[in-house]
Coordinates of C-alpha atoms in Angstrom, one line a residue:
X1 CA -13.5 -11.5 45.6
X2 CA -17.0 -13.2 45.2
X3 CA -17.9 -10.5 42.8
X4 CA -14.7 -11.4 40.8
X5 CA -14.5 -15.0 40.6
X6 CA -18.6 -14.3 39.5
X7 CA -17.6 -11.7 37.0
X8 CA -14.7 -14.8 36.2
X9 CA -17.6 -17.3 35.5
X10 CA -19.6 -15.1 32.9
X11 CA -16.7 -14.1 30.7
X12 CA -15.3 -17.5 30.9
X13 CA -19.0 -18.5 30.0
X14 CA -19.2 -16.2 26.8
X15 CA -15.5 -17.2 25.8
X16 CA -15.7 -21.2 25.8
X17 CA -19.4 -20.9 24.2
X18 CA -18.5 -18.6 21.4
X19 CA -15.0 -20.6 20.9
X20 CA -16.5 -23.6 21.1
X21 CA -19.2 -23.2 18.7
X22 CA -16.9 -21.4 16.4
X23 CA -14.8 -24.6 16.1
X24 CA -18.5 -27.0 15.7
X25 CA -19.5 -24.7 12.5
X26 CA -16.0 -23.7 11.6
X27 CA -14.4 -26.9 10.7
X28 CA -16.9 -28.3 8.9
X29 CA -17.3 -25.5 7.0
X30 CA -13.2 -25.0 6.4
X31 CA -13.8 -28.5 5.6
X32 CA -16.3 -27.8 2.4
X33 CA -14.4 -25.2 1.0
X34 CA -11.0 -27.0 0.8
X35 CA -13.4 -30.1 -1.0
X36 CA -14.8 -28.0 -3.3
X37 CA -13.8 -25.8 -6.1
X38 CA -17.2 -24.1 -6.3
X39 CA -16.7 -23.0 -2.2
X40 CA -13.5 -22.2 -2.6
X41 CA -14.0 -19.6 -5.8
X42 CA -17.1 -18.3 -4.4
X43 CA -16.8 -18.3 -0.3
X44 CA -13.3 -18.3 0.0
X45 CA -12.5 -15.1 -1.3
X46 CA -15.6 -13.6 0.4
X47 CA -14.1 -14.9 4.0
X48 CA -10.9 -13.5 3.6
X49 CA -12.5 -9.8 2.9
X50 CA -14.2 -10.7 6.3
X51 CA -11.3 -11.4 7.8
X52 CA -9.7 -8.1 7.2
X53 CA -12.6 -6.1 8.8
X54 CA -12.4 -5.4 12.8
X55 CA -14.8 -7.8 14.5
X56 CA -15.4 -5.8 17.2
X57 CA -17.0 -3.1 15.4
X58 CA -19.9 -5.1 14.8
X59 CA -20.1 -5.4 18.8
X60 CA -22.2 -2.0 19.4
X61 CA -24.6 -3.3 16.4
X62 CA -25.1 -6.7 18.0
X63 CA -25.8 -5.2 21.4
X64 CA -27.8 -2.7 20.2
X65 CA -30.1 -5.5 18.6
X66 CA -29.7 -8.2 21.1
X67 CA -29.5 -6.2 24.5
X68 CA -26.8 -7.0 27.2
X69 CA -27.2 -10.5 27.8
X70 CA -25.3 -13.6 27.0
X71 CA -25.9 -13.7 23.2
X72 CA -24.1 -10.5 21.9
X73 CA -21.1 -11.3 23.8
X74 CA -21.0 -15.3 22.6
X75 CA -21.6 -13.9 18.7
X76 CA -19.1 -11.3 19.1
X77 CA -16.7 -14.5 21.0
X78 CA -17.3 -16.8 17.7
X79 CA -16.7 -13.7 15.1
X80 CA -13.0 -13.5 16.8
X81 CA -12.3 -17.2 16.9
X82 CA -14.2 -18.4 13.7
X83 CA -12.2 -17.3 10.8
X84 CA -8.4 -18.2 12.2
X85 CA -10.6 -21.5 12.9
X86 CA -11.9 -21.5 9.0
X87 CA -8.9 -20.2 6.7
X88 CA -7.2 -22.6 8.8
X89 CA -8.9 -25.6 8.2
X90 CA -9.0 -24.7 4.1
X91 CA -5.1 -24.7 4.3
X92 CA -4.9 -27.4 6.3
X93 CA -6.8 -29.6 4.2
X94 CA -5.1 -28.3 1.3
X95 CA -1.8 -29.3 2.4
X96 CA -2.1 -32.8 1.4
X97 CA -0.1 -33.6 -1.6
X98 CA -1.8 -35.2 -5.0
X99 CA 1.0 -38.0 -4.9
X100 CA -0.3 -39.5 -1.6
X101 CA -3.7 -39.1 -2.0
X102 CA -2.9 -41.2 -5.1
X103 CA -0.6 -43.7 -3.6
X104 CA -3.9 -44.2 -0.9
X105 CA -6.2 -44.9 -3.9
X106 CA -3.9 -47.3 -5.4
X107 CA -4.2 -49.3 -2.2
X108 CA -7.3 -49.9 -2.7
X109 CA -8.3 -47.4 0.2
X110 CA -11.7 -45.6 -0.5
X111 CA -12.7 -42.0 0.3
X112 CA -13.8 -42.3 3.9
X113 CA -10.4 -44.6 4.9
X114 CA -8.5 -42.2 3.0
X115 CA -9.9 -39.1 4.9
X116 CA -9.6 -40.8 8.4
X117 CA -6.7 -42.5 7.9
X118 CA -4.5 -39.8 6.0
X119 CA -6.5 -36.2 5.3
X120 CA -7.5 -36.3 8.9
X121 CA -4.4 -36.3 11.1
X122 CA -2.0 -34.8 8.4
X123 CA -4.2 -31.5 8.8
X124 CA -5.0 -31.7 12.3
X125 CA -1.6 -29.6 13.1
X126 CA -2.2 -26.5 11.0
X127 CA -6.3 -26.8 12.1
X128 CA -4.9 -26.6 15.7
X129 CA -2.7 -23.7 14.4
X130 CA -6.0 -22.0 13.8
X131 CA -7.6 -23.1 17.6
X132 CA -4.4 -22.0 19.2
X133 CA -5.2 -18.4 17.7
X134 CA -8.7 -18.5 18.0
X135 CA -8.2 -19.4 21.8
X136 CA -6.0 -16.7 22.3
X137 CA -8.3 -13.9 20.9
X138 CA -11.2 -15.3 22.2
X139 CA -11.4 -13.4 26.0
X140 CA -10.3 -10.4 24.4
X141 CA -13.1 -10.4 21.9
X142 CA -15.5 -11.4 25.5
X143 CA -13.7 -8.1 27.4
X144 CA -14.0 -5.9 24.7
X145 CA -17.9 -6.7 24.1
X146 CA -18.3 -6.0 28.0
X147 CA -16.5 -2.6 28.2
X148 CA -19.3 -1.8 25.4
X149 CA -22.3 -2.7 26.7
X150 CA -22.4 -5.1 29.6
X151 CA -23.6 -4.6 33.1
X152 CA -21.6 -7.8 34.3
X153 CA -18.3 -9.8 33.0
X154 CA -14.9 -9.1 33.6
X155 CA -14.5 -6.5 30.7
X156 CA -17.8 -4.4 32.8
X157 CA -16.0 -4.9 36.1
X158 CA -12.5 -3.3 34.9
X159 CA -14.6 -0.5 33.2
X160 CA -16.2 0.4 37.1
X161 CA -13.2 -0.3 38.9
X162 CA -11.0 1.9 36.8
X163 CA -13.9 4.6 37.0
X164 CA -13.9 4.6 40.5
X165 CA -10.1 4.6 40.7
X166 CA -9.4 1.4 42.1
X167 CA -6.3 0.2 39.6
X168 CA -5.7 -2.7 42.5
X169 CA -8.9 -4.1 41.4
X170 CA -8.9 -3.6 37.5
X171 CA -5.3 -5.4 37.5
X172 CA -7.4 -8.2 39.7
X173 CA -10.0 -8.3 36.7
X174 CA -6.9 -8.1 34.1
X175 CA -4.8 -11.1 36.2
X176 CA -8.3 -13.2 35.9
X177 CA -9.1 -12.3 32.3
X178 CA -6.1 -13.5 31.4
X179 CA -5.8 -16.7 33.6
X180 CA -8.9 -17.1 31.5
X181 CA -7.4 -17.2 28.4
X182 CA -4.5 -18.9 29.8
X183 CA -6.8 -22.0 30.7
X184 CA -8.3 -22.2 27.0
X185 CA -5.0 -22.2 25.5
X186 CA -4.0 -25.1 28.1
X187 CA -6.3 -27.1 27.0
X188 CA -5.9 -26.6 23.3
X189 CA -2.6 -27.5 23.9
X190 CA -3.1 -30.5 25.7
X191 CA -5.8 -31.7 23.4
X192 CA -3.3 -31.0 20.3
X193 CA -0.7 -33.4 22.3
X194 CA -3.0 -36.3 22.8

């Protein structure tokens, strides 16, 4: 059990690092595209091709340079959660109609009210669309990085057990993995609620 719940800590330490900072560089940067026309015709386009390729092959490349540590797995942990996070936030600041963003101007509100006061929270739902996703792919990206190259993690500790014929303890690592996951969606959810 020690082993486990310190197997627990890492991969919960890779998933929450890499989620989180997909959601810091992410937003921001859903954020730029949907203001600009320039982003949106030239990154845009080049994001959803990126999309469509399998994150985790990139995970032997990144290990390969970076070694086993923390780093490879975090990289390969923000690569799962950062586009749903990204495509998501260019729809969702999309979705506000031209007749209400006009109605705010002839209020007299000015860009920045506008944005907090309308842009903001009318997008917020379809943004936490995109975390909801992300946080559910984001300990599966962290397992799948350990089963190929990792010597600790939950993802390296079902690889062993199942080697060694112990399915008891690889359901263990499966039953934590996904309490894992579990926790991160929680607390998406509650943070979309409040």
């Amino acid at each position: 059990l020690p082993k486990l719940l310190y197997f627990s800590y890492i991969t919960g330490l890779e998933t929450l690092l890499g989620y989180v900072v997909a959601i810091i560089v992410g937003l921001p940067l859903g954020m730029a595209i949907a203001f600009s026309s320039v982003l949106r015709r030239t990154i845009y386009p080049f994001f959803v091709c990126l999309e469509m390729t399998p994150k985790i092959a990139f995970a032997p490349l990144f290990i390969s340079w970076l070694g086993f540590g923390l780093l490879p797995k975090v990289i390969i942990v923000f690569l799962v959660c950062f586009f749903p996070i990204v495509l998501n936030a260019i729809l969702a600041f999309n979705s506000l109609s031209e007749e209400l963003t006009r109605f705010c101007r002839s209020t007299g509100a000015g860009v920045w009210r506008t944005f907090l006061k309308v842009r903001l929270p009318a997008a917020m739902p379809q943004c936490f669309v995109g975390f909801k996703y992300a946080a559910i792919n984001a300990t599966v990206g962290a397992a799948i990085a350990e089963f190929i190259g990792s010597d600790q993690g939950l993802g390296f500790y079902i690889q062993i057990v199942t080697g060694n014929m112990r399915p008891d303890l690889a359901f263990a690592g499966i039953f934590f993995l996904t309490l894992i996951g579990l926790l991160l969606f929680g607390a998406v959810t509650l943070a979309e609620r409040l």
